[in-house]
Each structure stands twice: as structure tokens, then as C-alpha cells.
JSON list of C-alpha atoms in Angstrom, two decimals:
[
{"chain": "A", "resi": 1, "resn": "UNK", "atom": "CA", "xyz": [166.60, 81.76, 59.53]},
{"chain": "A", "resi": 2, "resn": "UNK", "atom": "CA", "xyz": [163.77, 81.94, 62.25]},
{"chain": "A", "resi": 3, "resn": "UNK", "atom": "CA", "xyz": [161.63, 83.59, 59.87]},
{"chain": "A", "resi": 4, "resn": "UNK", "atom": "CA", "xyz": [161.64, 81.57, 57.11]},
{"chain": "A", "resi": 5, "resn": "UNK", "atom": "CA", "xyz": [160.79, 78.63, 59.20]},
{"chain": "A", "resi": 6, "resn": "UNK", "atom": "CA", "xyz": [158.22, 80.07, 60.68]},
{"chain": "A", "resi": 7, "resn": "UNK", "atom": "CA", "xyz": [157.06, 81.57, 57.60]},
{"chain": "A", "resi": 8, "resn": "UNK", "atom": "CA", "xyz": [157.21, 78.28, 56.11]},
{"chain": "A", "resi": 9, "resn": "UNK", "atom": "CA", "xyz": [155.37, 77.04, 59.61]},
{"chain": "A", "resi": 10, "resn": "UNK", "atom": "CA", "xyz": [152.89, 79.75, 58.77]},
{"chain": "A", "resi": 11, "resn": "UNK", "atom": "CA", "xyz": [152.50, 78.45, 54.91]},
{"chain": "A", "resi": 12, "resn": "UNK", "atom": "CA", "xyz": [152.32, 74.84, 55.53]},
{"chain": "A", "resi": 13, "resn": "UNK", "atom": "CA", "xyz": [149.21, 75.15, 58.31]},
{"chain": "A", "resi": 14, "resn": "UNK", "atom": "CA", "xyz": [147.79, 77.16, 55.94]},
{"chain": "A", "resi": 15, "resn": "UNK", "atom": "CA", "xyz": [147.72, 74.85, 53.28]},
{"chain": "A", "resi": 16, "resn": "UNK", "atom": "CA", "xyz": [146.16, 72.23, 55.23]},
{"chain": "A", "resi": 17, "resn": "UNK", "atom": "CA", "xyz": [143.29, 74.35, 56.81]},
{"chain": "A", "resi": 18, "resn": "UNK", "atom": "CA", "xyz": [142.41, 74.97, 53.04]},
{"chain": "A", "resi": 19, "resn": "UNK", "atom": "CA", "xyz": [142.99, 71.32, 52.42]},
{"chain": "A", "resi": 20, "resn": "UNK", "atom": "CA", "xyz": [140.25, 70.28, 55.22]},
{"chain": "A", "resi": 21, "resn": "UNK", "atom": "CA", "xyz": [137.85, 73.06, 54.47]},
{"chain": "A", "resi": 22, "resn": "UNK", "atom": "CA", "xyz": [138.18, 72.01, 50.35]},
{"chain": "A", "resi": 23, "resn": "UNK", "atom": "CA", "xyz": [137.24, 67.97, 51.46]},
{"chain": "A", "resi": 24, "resn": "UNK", "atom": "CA", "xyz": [134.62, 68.79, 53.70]},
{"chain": "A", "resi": 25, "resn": "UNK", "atom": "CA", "xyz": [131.47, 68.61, 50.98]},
{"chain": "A", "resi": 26, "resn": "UNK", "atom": "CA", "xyz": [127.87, 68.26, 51.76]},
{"chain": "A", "resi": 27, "resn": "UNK", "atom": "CA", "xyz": [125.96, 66.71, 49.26]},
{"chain": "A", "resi": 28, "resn": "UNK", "atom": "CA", "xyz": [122.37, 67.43, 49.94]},
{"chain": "A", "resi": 29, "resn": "UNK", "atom": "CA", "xyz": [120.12, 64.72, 48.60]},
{"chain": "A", "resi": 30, "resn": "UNK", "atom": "CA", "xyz": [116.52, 65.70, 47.53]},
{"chain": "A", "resi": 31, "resn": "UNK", "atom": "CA", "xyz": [113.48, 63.34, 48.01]},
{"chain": "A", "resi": 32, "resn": "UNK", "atom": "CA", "xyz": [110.48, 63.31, 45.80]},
{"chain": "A", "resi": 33, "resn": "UNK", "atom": "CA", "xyz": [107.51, 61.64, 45.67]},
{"chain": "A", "resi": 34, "resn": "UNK", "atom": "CA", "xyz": [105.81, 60.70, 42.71]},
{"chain": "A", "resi": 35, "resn": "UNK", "atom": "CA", "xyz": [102.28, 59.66, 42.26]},
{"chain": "A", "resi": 36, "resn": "UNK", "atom": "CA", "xyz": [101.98, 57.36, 39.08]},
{"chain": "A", "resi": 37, "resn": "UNK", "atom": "CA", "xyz": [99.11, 57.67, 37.27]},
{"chain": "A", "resi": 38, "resn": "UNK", "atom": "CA", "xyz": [96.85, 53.95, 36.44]},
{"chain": "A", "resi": 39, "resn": "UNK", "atom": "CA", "xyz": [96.77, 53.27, 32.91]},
{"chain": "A", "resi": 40, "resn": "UNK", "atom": "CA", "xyz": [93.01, 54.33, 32.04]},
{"chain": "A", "resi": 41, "resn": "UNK", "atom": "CA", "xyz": [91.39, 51.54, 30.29]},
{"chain": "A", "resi": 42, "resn": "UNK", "atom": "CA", "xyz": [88.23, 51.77, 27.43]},
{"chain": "A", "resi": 43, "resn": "UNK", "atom": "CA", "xyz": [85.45, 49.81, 29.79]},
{"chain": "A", "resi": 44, "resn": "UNK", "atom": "CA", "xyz": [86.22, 48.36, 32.75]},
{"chain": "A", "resi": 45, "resn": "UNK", "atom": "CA", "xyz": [89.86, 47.85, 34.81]},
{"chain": "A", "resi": 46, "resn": "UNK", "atom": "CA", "xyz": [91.72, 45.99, 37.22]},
{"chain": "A", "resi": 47, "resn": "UNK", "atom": "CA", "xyz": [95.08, 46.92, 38.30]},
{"chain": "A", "resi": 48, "resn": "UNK", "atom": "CA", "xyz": [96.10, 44.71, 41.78]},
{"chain": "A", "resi": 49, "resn": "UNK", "atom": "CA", "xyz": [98.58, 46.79, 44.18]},
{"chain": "A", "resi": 50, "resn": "UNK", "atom": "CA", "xyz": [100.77, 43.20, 44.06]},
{"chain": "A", "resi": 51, "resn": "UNK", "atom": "CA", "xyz": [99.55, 39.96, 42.16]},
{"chain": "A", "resi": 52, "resn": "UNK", "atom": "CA", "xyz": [101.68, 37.47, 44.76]},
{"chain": "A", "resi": 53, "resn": "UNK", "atom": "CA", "xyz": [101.11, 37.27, 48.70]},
{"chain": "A", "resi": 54, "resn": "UNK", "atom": "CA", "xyz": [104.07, 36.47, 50.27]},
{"chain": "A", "resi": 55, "resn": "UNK", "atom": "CA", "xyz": [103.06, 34.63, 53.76]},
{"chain": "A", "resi": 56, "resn": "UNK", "atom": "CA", "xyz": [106.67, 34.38, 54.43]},
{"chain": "A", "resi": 57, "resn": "UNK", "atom": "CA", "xyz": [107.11, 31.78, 57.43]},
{"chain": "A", "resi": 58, "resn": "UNK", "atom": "CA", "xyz": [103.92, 31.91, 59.92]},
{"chain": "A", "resi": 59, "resn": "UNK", "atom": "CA", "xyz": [103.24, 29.43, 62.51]},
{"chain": "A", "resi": 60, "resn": "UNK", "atom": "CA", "xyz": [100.83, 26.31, 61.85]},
{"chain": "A", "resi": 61, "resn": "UNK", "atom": "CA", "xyz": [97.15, 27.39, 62.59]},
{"chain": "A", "resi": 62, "resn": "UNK", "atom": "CA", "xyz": [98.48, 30.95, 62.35]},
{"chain": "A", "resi": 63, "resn": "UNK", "atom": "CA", "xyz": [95.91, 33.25, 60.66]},
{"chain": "A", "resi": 64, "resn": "UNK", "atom": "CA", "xyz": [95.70, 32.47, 57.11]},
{"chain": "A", "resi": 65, "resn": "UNK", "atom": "CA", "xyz": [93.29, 35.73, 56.01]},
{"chain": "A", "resi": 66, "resn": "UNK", "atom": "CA", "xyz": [95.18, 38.40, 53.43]},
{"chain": "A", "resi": 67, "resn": "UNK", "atom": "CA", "xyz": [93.99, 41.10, 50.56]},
{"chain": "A", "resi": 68, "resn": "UNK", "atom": "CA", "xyz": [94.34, 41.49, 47.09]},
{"chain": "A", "resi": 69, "resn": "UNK", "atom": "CA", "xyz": [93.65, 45.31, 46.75]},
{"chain": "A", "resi": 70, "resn": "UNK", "atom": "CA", "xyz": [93.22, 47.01, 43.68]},
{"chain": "A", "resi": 71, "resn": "UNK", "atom": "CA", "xyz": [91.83, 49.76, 41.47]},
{"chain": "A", "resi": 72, "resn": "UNK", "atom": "CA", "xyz": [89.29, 49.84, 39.03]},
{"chain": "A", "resi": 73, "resn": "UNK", "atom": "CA", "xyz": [91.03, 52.13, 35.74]},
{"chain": "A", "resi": 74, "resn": "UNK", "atom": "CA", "xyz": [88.40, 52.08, 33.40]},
{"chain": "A", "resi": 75, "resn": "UNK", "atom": "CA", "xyz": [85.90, 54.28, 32.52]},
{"chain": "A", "resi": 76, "resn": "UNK", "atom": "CA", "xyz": [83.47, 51.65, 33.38]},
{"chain": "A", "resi": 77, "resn": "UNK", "atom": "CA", "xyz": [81.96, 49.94, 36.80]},
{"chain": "A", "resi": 78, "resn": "UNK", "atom": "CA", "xyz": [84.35, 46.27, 37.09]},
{"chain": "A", "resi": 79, "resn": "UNK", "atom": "CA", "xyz": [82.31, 43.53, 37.80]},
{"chain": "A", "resi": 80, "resn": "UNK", "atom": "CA", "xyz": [83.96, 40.35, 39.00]},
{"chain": "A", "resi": 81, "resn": "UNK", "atom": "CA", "xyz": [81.73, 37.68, 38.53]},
{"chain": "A", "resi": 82, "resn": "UNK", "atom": "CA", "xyz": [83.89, 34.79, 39.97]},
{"chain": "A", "resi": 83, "resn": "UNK", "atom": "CA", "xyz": [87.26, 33.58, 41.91]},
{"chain": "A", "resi": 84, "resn": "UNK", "atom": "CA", "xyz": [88.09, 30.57, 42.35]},
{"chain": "A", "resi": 85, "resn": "UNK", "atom": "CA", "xyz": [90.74, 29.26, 44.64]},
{"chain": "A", "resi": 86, "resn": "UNK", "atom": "CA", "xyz": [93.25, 26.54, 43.30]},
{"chain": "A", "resi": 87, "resn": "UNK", "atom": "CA", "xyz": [92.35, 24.11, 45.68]},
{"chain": "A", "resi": 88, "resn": "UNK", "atom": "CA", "xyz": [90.06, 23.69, 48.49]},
{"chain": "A", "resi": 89, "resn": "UNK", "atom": "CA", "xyz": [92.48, 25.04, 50.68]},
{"chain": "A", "resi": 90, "resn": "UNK", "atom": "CA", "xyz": [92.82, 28.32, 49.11]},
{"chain": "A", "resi": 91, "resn": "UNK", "atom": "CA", "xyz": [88.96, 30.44, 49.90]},
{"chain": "A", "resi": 92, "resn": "UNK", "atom": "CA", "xyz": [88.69, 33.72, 47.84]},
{"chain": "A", "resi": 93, "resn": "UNK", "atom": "CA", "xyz": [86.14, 35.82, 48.76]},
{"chain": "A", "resi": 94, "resn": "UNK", "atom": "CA", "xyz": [84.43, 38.32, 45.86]},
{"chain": "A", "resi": 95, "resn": "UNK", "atom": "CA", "xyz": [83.21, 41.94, 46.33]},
{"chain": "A", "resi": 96, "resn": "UNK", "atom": "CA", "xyz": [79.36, 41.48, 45.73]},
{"chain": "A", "resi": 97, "resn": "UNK", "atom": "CA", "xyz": [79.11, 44.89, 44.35]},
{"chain": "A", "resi": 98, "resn": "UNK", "atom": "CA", "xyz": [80.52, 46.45, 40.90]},
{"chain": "A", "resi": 99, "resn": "UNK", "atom": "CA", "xyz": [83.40, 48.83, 41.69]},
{"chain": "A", "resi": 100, "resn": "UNK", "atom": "CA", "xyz": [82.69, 52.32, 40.38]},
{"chain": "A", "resi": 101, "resn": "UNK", "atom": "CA", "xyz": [85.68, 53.72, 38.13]},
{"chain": "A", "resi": 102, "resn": "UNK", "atom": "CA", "xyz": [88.83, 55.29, 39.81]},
{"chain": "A", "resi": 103, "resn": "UNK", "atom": "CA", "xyz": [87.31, 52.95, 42.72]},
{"chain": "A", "resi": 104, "resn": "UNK", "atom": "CA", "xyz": [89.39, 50.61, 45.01]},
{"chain": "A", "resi": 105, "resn": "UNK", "atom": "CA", "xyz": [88.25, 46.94, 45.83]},
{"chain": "A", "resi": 106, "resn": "UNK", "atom": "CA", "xyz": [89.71, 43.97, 47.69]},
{"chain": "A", "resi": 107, "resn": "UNK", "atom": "CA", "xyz": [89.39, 40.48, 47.16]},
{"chain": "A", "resi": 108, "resn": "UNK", "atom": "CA", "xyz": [89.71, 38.43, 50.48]},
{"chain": "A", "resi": 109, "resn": "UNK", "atom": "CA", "xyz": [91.39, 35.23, 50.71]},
{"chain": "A", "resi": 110, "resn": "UNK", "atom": "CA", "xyz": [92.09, 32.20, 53.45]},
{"chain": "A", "resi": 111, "resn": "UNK", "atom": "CA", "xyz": [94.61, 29.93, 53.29]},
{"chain": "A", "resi": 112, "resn": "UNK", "atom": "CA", "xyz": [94.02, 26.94, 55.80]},
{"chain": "A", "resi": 113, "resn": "UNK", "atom": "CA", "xyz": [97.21, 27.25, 57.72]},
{"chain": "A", "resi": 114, "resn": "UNK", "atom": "CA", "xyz": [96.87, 23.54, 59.04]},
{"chain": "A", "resi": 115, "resn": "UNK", "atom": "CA", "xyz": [98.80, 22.21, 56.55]},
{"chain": "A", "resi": 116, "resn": "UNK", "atom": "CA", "xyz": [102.67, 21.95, 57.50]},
{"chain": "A", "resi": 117, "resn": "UNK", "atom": "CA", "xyz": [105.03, 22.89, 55.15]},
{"chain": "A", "resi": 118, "resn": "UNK", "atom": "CA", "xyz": [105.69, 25.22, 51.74]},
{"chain": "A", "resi": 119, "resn": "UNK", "atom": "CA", "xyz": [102.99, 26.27, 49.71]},
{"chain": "A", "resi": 120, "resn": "UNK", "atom": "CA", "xyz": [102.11, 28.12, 46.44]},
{"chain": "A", "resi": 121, "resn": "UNK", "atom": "CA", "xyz": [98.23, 28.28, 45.79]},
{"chain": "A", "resi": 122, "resn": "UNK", "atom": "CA", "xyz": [96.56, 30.46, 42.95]},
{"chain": "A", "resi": 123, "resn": "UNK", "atom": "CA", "xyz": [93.11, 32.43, 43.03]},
{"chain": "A", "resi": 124, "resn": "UNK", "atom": "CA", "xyz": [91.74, 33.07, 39.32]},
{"chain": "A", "resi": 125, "resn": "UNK", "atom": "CA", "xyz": [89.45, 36.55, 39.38]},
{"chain": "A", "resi": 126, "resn": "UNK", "atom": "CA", "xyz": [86.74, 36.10, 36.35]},
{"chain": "A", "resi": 127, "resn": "UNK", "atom": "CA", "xyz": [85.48, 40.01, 35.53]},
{"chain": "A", "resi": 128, "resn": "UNK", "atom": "CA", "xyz": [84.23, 42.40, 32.72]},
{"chain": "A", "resi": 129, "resn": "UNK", "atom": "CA", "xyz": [87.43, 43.28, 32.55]},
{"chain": "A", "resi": 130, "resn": "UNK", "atom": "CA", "xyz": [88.66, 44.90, 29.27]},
{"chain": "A", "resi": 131, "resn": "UNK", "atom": "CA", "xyz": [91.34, 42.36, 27.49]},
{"chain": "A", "resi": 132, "resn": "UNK", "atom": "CA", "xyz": [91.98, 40.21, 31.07]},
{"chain": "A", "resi": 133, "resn": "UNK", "atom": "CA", "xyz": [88.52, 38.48, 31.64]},
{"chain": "A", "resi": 134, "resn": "UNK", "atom": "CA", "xyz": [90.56, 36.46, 34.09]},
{"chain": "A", "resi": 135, "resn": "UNK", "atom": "CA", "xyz": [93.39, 37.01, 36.39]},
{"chain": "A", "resi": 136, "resn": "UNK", "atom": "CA", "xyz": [95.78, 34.33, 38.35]},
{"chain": "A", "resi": 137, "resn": "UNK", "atom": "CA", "xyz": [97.07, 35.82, 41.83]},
{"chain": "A", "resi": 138, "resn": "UNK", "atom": "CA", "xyz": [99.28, 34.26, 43.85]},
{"chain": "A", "resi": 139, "resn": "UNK", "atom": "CA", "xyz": [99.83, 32.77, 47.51]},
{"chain": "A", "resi": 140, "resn": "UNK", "atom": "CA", "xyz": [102.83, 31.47, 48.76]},
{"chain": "A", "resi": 141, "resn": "UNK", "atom": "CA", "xyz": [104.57, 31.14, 52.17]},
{"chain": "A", "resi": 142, "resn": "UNK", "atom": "CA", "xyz": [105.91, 28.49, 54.68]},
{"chain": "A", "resi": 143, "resn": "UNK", "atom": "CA", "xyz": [103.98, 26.76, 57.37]},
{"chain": "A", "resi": 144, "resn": "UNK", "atom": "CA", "xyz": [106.23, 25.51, 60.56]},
{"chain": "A", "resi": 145, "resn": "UNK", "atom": "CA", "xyz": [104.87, 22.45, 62.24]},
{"chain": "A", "resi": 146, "resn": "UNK", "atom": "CA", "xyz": [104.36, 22.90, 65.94]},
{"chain": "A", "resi": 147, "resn": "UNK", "atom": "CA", "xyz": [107.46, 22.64, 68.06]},
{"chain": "A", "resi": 148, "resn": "UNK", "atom": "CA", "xyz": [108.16, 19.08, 69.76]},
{"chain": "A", "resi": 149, "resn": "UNK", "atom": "CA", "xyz": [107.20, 18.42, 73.65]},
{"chain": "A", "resi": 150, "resn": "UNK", "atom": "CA", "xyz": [110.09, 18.69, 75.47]},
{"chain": "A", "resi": 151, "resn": "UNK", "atom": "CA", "xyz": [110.83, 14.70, 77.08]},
{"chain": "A", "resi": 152, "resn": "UNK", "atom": "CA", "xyz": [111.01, 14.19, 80.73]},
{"chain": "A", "resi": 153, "resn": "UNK", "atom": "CA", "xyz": [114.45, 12.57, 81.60]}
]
């Protein structure tokens, strides 16, 4: 009788040492990189990195500069010719020179962060562009107002 519990002792632990080893999986998770080739364009290109600039909430007289990057995927130099901001409050600046092809640019812009509240501004790029003469980007963000004075009591 001792021996067939212990046998069975013996049987049992081993079924549950083959039970742990059976759930303990790895799974091994490989990352990859992938470089994604522009679209190449007949003349000259513009592909923007993002089309929207998200401010998100920034503090009121905060700095108000950000970039528009982008890439120029034609087989041609991209000339941009004009931007124009949505309102006065929105100043685009424009690469002076054309933008060789497979070359990167940036187009600049300020928003006057003295305005309290939400905003959503555009900038419209004018270029040689093949099929997009013009492009609308996009600003948008929240501007606190400055906290209160504290009161004397």
C-alpha cells in the first residue's frame, strides 16, 4: 500500500513539473524598421512630414515658432513662390531658395501666442508643384490666459 501511494506521489509531481515547464512559453517578438520610400513625382514635389501642428496647451506669450518639414520627391528643383498665413496672426516664413530633388525644406511659422484661448489657423504654400500648386497646413492648439493675482485678505 506504501508503494502505490508513493508511486502515485511520484506520478502526480511529475505531472505537474511537466504541466509548469509545458505553460512556461516565450514568445520572442521581432522589431523591424522600415524605411518607406516618397512617391517620386514627374517635376517637382512636396511631401510635408505632418500637414497639422498640434500646439497642444502652451502658456499665453509662450513661444509661438514651429516647422513644417518636408521633402522635395520630384525629379525637379520645388520652388515655393508664396505662403500665406490665414490671418495676421499666423506668419509663415518661405525658403528663399528652390529645393534640389530628394532635398528636405522647412517652412517656418509664428503664431502670436497673445491671444487667449483655442485656435485653428491655416498657412497656404503656393509652389511649382506637380498637380498641388497650393497646399493648406494647419495650426491648432490652446492658449491659457495668465493665472489670477492671488488677493490679500
Amino acid at each position: 500500500m506504501k508503494k502505490i501511494i508513493a508511486l502515485s506521489i511520484a506520478l502526480l509531481a511529475f505531472t505537474f513539473s511537466n504541466a509548469q515547464e509545458t505553460s512556461k512559453v516565450t514568445k520572442t517578438t521581432k522589431t523591424t524598421t522600415k524605411t518607406v520610400a516618397l512617391p517620386k513625382v514627374n517635376g517637382a514635389g512636396m511631401v510635408f512630414v505632418t500637414e497639422t501642428i498640434d500646439y497642444g496647451t502652451i502658456a499665453h506669450n509662450a513661444d509661438g515658432n514651429r516647422k513644417f518639414e518636408f521633402t522635395n520627391n520630384g525629379n525637379k528643383p520645388l520652388i515655393i513662390t508664396n505662403t500665406q498665413g490665414s490671418c495676421g496672426c499666423t506668419v509663415p516664413t518661405t525658403p528663399k531658395e528652390p529645393i534640389a530633388p530628394g532635398a528636405k525644406g522647412v517652412i517656418g511659422v509664428k503664431y502670436a501666442t497673445d491671444r487667449v484661448g483655442a485656435f485653428t489657423k491655416t498657412v497656404t504654400v503656393t509652389s511649382n508643384a506637380e498637380g498641388m500648386p497650393s497646399k493648406v497646413l494647419t495650426i491648432k492648439g490652446t492658449i491659457l490666459p495668465d493665472p489670477a493675482p492671488a488677493t490679500k485678505s
